[in-house]
Short mmCIF file of C-alpha atoms in Angstrom, two decimals:
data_model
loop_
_atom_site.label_atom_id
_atom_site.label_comp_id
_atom_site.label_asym_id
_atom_site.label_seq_id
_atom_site.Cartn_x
_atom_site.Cartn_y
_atom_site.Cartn_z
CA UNK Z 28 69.80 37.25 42.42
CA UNK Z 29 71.49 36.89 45.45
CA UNK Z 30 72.16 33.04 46.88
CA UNK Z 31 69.29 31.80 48.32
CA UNK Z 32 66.86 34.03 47.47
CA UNK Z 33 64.40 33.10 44.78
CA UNK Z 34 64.74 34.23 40.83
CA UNK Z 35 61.62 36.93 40.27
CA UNK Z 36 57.98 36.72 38.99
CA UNK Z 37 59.12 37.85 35.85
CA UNK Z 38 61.22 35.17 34.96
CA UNK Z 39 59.07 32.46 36.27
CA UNK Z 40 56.72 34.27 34.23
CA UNK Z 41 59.02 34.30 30.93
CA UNK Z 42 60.18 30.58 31.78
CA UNK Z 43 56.69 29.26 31.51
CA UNK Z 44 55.78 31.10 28.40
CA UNK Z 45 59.04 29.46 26.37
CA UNK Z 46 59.46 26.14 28.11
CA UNK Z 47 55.89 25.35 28.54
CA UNK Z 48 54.36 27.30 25.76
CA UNK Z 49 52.47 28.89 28.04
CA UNK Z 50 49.99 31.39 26.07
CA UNK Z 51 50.30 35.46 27.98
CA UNK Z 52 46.97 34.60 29.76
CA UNK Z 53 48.06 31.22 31.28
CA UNK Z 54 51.33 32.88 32.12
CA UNK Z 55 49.75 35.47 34.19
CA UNK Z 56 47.54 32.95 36.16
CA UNK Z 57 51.06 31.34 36.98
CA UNK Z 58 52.36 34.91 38.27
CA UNK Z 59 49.39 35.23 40.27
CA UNK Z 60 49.50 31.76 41.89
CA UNK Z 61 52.95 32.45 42.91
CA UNK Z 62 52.11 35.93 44.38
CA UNK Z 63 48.90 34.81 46.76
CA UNK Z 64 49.68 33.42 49.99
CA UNK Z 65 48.89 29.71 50.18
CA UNK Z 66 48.75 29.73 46.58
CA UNK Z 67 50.09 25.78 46.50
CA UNK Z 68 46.74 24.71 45.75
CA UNK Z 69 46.44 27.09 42.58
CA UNK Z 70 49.83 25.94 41.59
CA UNK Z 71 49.14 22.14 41.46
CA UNK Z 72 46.77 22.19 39.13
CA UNK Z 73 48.76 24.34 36.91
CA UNK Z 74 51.71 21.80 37.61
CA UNK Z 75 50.22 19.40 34.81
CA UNK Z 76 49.64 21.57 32.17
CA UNK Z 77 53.45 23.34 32.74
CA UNK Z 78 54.48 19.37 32.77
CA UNK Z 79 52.81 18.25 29.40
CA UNK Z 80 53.81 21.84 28.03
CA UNK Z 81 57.98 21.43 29.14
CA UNK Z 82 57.44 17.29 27.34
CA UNK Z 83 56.19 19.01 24.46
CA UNK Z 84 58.96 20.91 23.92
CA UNK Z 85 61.79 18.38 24.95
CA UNK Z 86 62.16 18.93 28.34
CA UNK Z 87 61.80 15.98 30.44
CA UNK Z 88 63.18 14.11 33.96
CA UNK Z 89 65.72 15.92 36.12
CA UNK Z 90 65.33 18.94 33.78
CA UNK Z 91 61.61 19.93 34.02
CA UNK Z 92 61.58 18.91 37.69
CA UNK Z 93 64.15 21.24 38.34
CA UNK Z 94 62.02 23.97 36.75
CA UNK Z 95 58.90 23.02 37.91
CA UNK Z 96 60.38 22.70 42.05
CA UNK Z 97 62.12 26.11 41.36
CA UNK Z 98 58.40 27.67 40.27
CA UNK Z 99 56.75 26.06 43.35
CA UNK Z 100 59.58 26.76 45.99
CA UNK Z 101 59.05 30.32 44.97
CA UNK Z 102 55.22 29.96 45.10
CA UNK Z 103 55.95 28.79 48.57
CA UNK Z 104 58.00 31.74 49.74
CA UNK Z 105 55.68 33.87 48.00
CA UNK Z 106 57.38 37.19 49.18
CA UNK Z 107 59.55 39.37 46.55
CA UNK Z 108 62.83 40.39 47.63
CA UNK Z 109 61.93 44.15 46.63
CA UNK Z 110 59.55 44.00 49.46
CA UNK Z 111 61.48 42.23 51.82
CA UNK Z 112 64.27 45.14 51.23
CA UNK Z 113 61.45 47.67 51.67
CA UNK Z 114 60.63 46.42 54.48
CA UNK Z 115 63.89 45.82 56.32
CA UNK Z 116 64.29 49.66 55.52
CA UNK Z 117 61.52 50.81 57.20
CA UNK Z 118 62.05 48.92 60.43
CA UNK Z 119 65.47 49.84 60.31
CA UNK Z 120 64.69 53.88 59.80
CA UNK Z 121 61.53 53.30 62.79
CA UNK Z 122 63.69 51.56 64.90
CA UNK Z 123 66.18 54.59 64.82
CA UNK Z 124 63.92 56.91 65.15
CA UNK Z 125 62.70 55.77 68.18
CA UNK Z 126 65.74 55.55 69.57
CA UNK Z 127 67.57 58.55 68.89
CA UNK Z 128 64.62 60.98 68.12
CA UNK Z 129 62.00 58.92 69.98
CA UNK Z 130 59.56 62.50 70.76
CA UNK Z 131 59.47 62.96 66.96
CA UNK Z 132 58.57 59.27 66.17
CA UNK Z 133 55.59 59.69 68.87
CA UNK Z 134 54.05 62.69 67.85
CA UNK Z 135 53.95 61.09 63.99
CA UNK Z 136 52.38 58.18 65.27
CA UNK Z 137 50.03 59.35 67.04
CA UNK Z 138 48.97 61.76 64.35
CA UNK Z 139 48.89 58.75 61.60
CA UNK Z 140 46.49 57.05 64.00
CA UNK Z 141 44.53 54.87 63.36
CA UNK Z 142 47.59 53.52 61.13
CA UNK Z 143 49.55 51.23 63.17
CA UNK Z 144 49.16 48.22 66.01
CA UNK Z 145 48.71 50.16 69.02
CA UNK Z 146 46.16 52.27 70.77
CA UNK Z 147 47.46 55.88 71.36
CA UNK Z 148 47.18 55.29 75.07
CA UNK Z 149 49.41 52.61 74.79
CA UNK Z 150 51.76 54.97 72.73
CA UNK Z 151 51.36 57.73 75.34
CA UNK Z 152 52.80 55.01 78.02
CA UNK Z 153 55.38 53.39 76.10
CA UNK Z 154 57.07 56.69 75.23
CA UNK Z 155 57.07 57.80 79.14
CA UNK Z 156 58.79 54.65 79.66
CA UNK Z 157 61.18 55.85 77.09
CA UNK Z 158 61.96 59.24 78.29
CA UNK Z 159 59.03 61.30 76.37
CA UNK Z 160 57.11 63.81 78.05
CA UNK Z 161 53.84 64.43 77.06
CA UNK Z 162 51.68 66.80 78.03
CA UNK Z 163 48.09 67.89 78.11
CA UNK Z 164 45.76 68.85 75.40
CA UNK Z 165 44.80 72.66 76.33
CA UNK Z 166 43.13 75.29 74.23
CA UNK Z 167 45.83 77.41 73.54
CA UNK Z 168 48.69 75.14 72.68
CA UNK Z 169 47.41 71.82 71.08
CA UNK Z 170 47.14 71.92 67.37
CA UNK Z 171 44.30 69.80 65.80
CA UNK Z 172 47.29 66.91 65.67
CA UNK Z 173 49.97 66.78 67.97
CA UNK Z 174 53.00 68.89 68.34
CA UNK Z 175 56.48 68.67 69.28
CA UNK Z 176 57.25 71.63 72.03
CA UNK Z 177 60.41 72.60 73.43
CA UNK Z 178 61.46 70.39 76.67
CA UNK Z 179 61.60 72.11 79.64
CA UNK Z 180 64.72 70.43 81.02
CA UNK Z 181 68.44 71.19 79.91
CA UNK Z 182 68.13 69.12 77.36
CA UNK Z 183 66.18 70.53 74.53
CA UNK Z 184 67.01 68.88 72.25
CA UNK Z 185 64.69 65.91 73.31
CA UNK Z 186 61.47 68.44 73.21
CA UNK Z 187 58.24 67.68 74.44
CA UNK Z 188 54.95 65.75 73.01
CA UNK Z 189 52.13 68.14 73.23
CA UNK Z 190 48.68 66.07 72.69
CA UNK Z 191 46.51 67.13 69.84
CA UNK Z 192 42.80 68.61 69.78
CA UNK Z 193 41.92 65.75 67.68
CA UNK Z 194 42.07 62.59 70.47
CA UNK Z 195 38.65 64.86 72.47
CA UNK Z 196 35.64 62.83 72.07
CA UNK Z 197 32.91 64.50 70.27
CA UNK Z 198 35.13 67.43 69.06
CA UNK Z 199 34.42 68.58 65.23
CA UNK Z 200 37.50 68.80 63.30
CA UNK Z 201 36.35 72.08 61.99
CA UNK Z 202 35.48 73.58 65.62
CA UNK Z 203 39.44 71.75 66.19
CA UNK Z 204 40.99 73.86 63.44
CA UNK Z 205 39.26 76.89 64.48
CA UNK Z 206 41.04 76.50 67.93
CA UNK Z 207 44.38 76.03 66.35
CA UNK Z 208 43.83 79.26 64.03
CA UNK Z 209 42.49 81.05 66.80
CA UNK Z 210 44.58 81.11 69.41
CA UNK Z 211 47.38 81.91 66.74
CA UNK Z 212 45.51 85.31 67.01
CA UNK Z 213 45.42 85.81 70.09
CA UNK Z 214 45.14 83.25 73.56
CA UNK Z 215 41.55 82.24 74.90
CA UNK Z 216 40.92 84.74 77.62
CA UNK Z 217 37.84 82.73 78.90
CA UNK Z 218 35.20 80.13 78.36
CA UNK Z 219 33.11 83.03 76.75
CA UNK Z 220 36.01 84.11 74.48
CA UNK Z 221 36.90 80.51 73.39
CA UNK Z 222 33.06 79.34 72.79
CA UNK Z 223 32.28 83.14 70.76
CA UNK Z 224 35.61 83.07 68.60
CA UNK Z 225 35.63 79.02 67.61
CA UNK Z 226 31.55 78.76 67.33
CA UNK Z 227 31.77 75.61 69.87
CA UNK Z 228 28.75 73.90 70.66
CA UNK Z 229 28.05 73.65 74.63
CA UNK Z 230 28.40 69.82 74.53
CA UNK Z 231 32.57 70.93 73.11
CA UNK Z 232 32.85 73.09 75.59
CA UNK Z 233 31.89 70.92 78.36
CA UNK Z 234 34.22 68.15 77.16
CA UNK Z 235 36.93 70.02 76.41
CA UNK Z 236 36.30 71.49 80.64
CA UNK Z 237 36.03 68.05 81.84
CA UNK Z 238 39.56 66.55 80.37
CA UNK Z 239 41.54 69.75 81.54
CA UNK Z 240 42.05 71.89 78.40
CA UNK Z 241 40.95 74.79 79.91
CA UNK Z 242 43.92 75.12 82.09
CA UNK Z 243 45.70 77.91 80.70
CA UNK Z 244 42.67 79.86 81.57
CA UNK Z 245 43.87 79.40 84.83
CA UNK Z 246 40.55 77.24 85.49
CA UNK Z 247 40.56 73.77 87.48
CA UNK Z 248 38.08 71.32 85.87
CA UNK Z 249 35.56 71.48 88.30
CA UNK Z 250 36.41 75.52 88.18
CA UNK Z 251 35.54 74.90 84.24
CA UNK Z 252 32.79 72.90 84.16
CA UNK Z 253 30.64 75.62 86.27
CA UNK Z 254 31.74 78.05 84.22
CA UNK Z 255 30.85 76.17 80.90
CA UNK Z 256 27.56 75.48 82.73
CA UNK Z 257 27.01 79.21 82.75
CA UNK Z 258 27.78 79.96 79.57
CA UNK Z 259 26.13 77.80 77.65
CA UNK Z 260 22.81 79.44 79.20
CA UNK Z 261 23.50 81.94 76.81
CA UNK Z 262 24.51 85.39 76.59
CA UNK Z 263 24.21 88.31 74.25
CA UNK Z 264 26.98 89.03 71.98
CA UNK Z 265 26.07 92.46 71.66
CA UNK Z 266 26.80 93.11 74.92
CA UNK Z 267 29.71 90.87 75.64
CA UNK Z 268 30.71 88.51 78.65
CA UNK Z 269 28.21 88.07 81.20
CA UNK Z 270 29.46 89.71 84.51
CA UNK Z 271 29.01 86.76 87.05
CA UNK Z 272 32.26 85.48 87.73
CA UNK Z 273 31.41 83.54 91.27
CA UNK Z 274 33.60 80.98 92.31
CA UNK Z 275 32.84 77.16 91.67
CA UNK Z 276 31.52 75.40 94.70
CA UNK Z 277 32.29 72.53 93.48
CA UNK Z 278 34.85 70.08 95.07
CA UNK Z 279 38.37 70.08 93.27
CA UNK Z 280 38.77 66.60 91.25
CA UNK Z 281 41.17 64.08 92.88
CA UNK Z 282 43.78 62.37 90.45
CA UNK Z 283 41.95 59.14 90.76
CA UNK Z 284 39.11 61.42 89.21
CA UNK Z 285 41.01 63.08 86.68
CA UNK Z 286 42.50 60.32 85.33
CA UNK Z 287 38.69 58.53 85.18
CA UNK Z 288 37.83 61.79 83.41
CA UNK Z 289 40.56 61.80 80.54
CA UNK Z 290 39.82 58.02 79.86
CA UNK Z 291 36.02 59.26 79.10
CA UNK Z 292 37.12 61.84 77.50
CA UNK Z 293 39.87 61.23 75.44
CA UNK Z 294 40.47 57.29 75.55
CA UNK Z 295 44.12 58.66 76.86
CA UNK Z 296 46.43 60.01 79.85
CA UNK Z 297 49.24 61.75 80.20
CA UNK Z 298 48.94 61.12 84.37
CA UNK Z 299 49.39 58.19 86.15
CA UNK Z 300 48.69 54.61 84.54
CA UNK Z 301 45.41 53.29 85.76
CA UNK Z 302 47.58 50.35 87.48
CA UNK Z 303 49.30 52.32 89.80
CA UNK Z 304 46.08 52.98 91.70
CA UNK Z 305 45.77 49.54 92.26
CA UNK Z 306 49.92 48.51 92.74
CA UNK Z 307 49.79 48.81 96.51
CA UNK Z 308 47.17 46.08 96.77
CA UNK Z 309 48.79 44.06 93.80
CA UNK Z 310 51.88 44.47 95.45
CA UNK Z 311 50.62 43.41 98.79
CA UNK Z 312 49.78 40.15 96.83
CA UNK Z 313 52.99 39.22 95.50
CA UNK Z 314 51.83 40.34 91.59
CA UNK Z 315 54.83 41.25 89.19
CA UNK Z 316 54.70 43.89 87.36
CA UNK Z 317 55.08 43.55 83.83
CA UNK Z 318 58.84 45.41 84.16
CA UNK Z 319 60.39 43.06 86.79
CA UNK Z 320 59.13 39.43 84.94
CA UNK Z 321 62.63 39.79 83.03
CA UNK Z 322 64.44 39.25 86.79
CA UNK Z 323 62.45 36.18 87.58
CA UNK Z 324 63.71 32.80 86.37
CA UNK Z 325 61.94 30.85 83.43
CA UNK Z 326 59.35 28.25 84.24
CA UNK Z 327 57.99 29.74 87.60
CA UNK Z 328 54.72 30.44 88.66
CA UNK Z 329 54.26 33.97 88.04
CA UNK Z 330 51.09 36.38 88.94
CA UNK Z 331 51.06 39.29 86.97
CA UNK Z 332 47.99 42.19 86.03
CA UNK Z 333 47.71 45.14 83.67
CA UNK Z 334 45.12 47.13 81.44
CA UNK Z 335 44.01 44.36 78.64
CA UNK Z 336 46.09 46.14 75.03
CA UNK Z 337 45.25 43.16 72.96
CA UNK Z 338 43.48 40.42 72.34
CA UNK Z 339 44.57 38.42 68.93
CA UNK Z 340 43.82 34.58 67.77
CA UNK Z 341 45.92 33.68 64.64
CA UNK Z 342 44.27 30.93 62.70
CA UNK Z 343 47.89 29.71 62.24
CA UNK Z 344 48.07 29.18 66.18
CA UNK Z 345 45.77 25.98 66.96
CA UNK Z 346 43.52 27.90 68.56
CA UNK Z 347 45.40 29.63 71.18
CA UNK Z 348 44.40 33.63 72.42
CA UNK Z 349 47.11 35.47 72.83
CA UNK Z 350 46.60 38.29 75.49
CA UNK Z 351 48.93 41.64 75.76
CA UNK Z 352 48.30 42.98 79.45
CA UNK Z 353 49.80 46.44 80.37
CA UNK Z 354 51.10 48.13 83.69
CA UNK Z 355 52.30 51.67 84.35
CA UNK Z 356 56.50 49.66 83.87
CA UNK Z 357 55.45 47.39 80.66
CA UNK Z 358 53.71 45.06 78.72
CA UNK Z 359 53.80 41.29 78.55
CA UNK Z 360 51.97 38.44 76.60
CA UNK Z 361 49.83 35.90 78.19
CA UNK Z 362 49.17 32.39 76.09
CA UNK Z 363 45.57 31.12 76.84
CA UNK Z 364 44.45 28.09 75.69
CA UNK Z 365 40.97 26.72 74.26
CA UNK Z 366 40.02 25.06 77.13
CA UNK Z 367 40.98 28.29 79.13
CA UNK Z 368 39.14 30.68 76.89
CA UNK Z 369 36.15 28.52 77.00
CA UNK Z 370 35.57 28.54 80.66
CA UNK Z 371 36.40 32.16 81.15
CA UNK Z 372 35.51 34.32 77.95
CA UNK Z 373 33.54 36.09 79.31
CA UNK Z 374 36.39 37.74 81.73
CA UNK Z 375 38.97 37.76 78.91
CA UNK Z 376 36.21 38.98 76.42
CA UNK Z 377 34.84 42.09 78.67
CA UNK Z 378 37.32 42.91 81.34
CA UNK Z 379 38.99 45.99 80.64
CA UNK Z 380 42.13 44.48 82.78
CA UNK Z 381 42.86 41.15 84.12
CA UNK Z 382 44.63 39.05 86.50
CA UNK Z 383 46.65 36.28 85.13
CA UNK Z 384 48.55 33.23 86.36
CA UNK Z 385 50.88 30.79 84.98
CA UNK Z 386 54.00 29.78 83.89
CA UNK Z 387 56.95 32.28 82.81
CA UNK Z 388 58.20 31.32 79.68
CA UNK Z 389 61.02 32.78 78.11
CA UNK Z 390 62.96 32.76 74.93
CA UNK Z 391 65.36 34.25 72.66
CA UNK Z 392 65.38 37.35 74.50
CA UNK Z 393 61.31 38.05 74.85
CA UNK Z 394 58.77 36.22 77.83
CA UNK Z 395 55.51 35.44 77.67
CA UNK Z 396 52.81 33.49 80.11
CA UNK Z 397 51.43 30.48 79.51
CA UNK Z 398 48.15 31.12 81.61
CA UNK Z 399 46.95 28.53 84.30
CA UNK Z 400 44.16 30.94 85.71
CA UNK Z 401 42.39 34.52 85.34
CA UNK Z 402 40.42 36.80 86.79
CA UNK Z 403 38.86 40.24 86.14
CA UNK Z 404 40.91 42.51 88.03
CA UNK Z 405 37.89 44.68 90.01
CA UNK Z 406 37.40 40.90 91.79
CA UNK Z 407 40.46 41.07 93.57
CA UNK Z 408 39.43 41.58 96.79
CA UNK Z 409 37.44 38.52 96.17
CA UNK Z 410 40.02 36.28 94.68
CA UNK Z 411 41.48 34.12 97.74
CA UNK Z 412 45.07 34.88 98.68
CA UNK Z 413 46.18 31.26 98.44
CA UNK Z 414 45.86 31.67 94.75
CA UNK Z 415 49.05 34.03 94.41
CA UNK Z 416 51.87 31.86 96.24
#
C-alpha cells in the first residue's frame, strides 16, 4: 500500500492466523476488532493471546511488537483506504456538480430527501444563494418529484428547479401521480376538472389552494380556496361543473401571508426568507447577517439571528451544542456551552429562530460564534437595546 496508509484487514487477518496460530474463528474476531470504531478495548484483550501465540512460534521482542503495534495502529485508524477513496470520489463528483451544474444537483437532492443533512428548505435557500431558481409547485407542471425546467433567462443552459407534488402536506402519493399523469393529458381547466380527473379528496384540494398550486388556473389563493370551498359541497358528475362562478370576496393574501401559508403547507418557500421580514428591525439593531460576519474581524462581539437549521451535540465535544442559524444571505454556527444551554434550553430547545451573541471566531477559512447570550427572536422588541453594542 501506499506510504502511510495502513496494510489491509486481510493481511492483518492472514498475519495473525500464521504468526499467532490464530484458529479462522479467532482470526475473524481480530478483523472485526479492527473494523469497529473504538475497537481498542476489543483489541487488548486479544493482544495477549496474539502475544503468547507469536512466542510460541519464535517470534519475540522488537519483532512481535512490531506486529502487534502495526495490528493496533490500524485498529486505531479503523477506516479502509477503499472507503476513504470512495469517499473522496463522491465529494469530489458533488462538489462539481454543484458548481458547474448546481440546478441538477438540487433537484436530485431534494428528490432523495430525506437522504442527506439538510432540510429541503434549507436546500431551496442555499441554491438561490447560488444562482438557482426555483419555482412553485402548481398542478400542471410539478411532477410527483421535482423537475428541472428550462430557465427563462438567456442562459438556458442553467434551467430552472420546478418543486415537486410530493413536499404538500397531506397529499397521497397516488392522488400525486395521478396529477402528474393527468395533466400530461390535458391541463387542469378548474378546481372541478382537477378534483373529478385525479379523485382528490377535499382536504387535497384545499391544501394544494392554500400553498398556490392552483395558479395556472389563473386563481389567487384566496380566489382558490372559495372555489375549493364550493366544490367540495359536491356536485353531480352527470351533469358536469356547477355553474356558480362568483368572484371570491375574500381579501387577496399579502406576502407576509403567503409565505406563512407555504411554511404550513409545505415546510418550504420559494419567496422571501422568513428573515427578511424581520431585517429592517434587526438591522436597526446593529445584527449581522449571517453573509457579512466574513467582513468583520475575529474576536469581536458580534450579534447575529436566523431561522434555527440545526441543533447537534457530539458526545466527542465535552458537552458543547452546536447551533446552525440561517438568514435569507447564509448560515453560520453558534458554540453554546453547558452552562449556557442549561439556563436557556428552553429558548434554544423550542424557538424556531434565535438571537445570538458572542464572540466571532474564525479559522482556517470557516467562522463560528462562541455564544455569550440568546434570545428567542419574537422577544425582540423586548430585549433592551444596550444588549447589541
Amino acid at each position: 500500500p501506499p506510504r502511510g496508509v495502513p496494510i489491509y484487514h486481510a493481511h492483518h487477518h492472514k498475519s495473525a492466523r500464521g504468526a499467532a496460530g490464530f484458529p479462522g474463528a479467532e482470526a475473524e474476531d481480530l478483523r472485526r476488532a479492527m473494523g469497529f470504531k473504538r475497537s481498542m478495548e476489543r483489541m487488548t484483550k486479544i493482544e495477549d493471546r496474539l502475544r503468547s501465540g507469536m512466542a510460541e512460534r519464535g517470534i519475540h521482542g522488537d519483532a512481535q511488537d512490531a506486529i502487534v503495534k502495526q495490528i493496533t495502529s490500524f485498529a486505531l485508524y479503523g477506516f479502509p483506504e477503499s472507503h476513504s477513496a470512495s469517499f473522496a470520489l463522491i465529494a469530489y463528483a458533488s462538489a462539481y456538480l454543484k458548481v458547474y451544474h448546481p440546478t441538477a444537483f438540487y433537484v436530485c437532492l431534494l428528490n432523495a430527501w430525506p437522504m442527506g443533512f439538510y432540510h429541503p428548505a434549507t436546500l431551496i435557500k442555499d441554491g438561490k444563494r447560488r444562482g438557482v431558481e426555483s419555482r412553485e409547485i402548481d398542478v400542471n407542471k410539478s411532477g410527483w418529484k421535482c423537475r428541472w425546467e428550462a430557465h427563462t433567462s438567456q442562459n438556458q443552459a442553467a434551467g430552472a428547479l420546478r418543486l415537486g407534488l410530493r413536499f404538500v402536506k397531506g397529499l397521497r402519493k397516488e392522488a400525486g401521480e395521478a396529477i402528474e399523469v393527468e395533466q400530461a393529458k390535458a391541463p387542469f381547466a378548474t378546481p372541478e376538472d382537477l378534483a373529478r380527473r385525479c379523485g382528490l379528496r377535499d382536504t387535497e384540494l384545499v391544501t394544494l389552494s392554500h400553498c398556490g398550486a392552483l395558479a395556472s388556473l389563473g386563481l389567487s389563493r384566496r380566489e382558490a380556496l372559495w372555489q375549493v370551498a364550493r366544490v367540495s359541497k359536491g356536485s353531480d358528475p352527470l351533469f358536469g361543473d356547477p355553474v356558480d362562478r362568483a368572484a371570491s370576496p375574500l381579501p387577496e393574501m399579502s406576502q407576509l401571508e403567503e409565505t406563512v401559508a407555504d411554511f404550513a403547507t409545505t415546510s418550504l418557500t420559494v419567496g422571501p426568507h422568513p428573515m427578511e421580514y424581520w431585517r429592517p428591525e434587526l438591522q436597526k439593531r446593529g445584527i449581522y447577517p449571517a453573509g457579512l460576519l466574513d467582513d468583520v474581524p475575529a474576536n469581536r462581539i458580534v450579534t447575529t439571528a436566523g431561522s434555527v437549521i440545526v441543533r447537534q451535540r457530539p458526545g466527542t465535544a465535552k458537552g458543547l451544542l452546536f447551533v446552525t442559524v440561517e438568514d435569507e444571505t447564509g448560515m453560520v454556527q453558534a458554540m453554546v456551552t453547558p452552562q449556557l444551554l442549561k439556563e436557556h434550553r428552553q429558548a434554544i430547545v423550542d424557538s424556531a429562530a434565535l438571537v445570538i451573541q458572542g464572540k466571532l471566531q474564525k479559522r482556517d477559512g470557516s467562522l463560528s460564534i462562541r455564544a455569550d447570550k440568546l434570545w428567542p427572536l419574537e422577544s425582540l422588541s423586548r430585549i433592551p437595546s444596550h444588549d447589541f453594542r
